Each structure stands twice: as C-alpha cells, then as structure tokens.
Coordinates of C-alpha atoms in Angstrom, one line a residue:
M25 CA -0.2 7.4 -13.3
K26 CA 1.1 8.2 -9.6
I27 CA -1.2 6.7 -6.7
Q28 CA -1.1 8.1 -2.6
K29 CA -2.8 6.7 0.1
K30 CA -5.8 8.9 1.3
R31 CA -4.7 11.3 4.8
E32 CA -8.2 10.7 6.7
L33 CA -7.3 6.8 7.1
L34 CA -5.4 6.1 10.6
T35 CA -2.6 3.9 11.0
A36 CA -1.0 2.1 13.8
K37 CA 1.9 -0.7 14.0
M38 CA 1.0 -3.9 16.3
D39 CA 4.3 -6.1 16.4
E40 CA 5.4 -6.0 13.3
D41 CA 2.3 -5.6 11.3
T42 CA 0.7 -2.3 10.1
V43 CA -3.2 -1.7 10.8
M44 CA -5.6 0.8 9.3
M45 CA -8.5 2.2 10.0
D46 CA -11.1 3.9 7.8
P47 CA -12.9 6.3 10.5
V48 CA -15.7 7.2 7.9
A49 CA -16.5 3.6 6.7
G50 CA -15.9 2.1 10.5
K51 CA -13.7 -0.5 9.0
Y52 CA -10.4 -2.1 10.2
Y53 CA -7.6 -3.7 7.9
N54 CA -4.3 -6.0 9.3
M55 CA -2.2 -4.9 6.0
G56 CA 0.6 -7.2 7.4
V57 CA 4.2 -6.8 6.9
I58 CA 4.7 -6.0 3.6
G59 CA 1.5 -4.4 3.0
G60 CA 2.6 -1.8 5.6
E61 CA 5.9 -1.1 3.6
V62 CA 3.7 -0.4 0.6
W63 CA 1.2 1.8 3.0
Q64 CA 4.4 3.6 3.9
I65 CA 5.8 4.1 0.7
L66 CA 2.5 5.5 -0.7
E67 CA 2.8 8.6 1.6
E68 CA 4.2 10.4 -1.2
P69 CA 2.7 10.0 -4.9
V70 CA 4.2 6.8 -6.3
S71 CA 3.8 4.9 -9.5
E72 CA 2.9 0.9 -8.9
G73 CA 6.4 0.5 -10.6
E74 CA 8.4 2.7 -8.2
I75 CA 6.4 0.6 -5.4
I76 CA 7.6 -2.8 -7.3
D77 CA 11.4 -1.3 -7.5
T78 CA 11.5 -0.3 -3.8
L79 CA 10.4 -3.8 -2.7
L80 CA 12.7 -5.5 -5.5
H81 CA 15.5 -3.9 -3.7
R82 CA 14.6 -4.7 -0.2
Y83 CA 13.7 -8.1 -0.8
E84 CA 14.6 -11.3 -2.8
V85 CA 11.9 -11.9 -4.8
E86 CA 11.4 -12.2 -8.4
Y87 CA 10.2 -9.5 -10.3
G88 CA 7.1 -11.1 -11.6
V89 CA 5.9 -12.4 -8.6
C90 CA 6.2 -9.1 -7.1
E91 CA 4.4 -7.3 -9.6
A92 CA 1.6 -9.8 -8.9
E93 CA 1.3 -9.2 -5.2
V94 CA 1.5 -5.5 -5.8
R95 CA -1.0 -5.4 -8.3
S96 CA -3.5 -7.1 -6.3
F97 CA -2.7 -5.3 -2.9
I98 CA -3.3 -1.9 -5.3
T99 CA -6.4 -3.5 -6.7
M100 CA -7.5 -4.2 -3.2
L101 CA -6.8 -0.8 -2.0
Q102 CA -8.8 0.8 -5.0
E103 CA -11.6 -1.4 -4.4
R104 CA -11.6 -0.1 -0.6
D105 CA -11.6 3.8 -1.6
L106 CA -8.3 3.5 0.4
I107 CA -5.6 5.5 -2.3
K108 CA -6.2 8.1 -5.0
H109 CA -5.0 8.9 -8.1
V110 CA -2.6 12.2 -7.9
E111 CA -1.0 13.9 -10.9

C-alpha cells in the first residue's frame, strides 16, 4: 500500500527544519530536518519501504533504526490525519 501527504496542508522551510500547518484543524507541526525530507518524499504516492530505502541511501544509518523511525513517523502522521492511503 502506498501513502501520500494530503494536499491541503501548508508547508514552509524555517532554517533547516520543515514546518507544516493544517489550516482545517488549526494545528502547526515542526517536522524537523529528516521529517521534512520524509514529508517531501510523500509528495508522490510511495510505500514505507521506498521511504526507508531513500533515507538509507542519503544517510549512514542502520536499517533497523531507520525502519523503526520511519514507522513511528508514519504512525504519527496517520494519527493526525496528515497522510492518505492511495492505490
């Protein structure tokens, strides 16, 4: 299954961090540097595995650590209704 960020969310860069605002919920989120990269990857439909592979190529990180962090981040995005499932 692939996921993608919802289009109605507003994002901007502040220094190296990515910040996002959900105008419907009136909430603001600081995605940080790596979260911002994941957020950018979510522009297009992508699987969790593809996100992990992309980050493994960009950073020196062990697979298990990357997988756990990506899953945690994706879970947080789902809980806040910031991403959608696509085919």
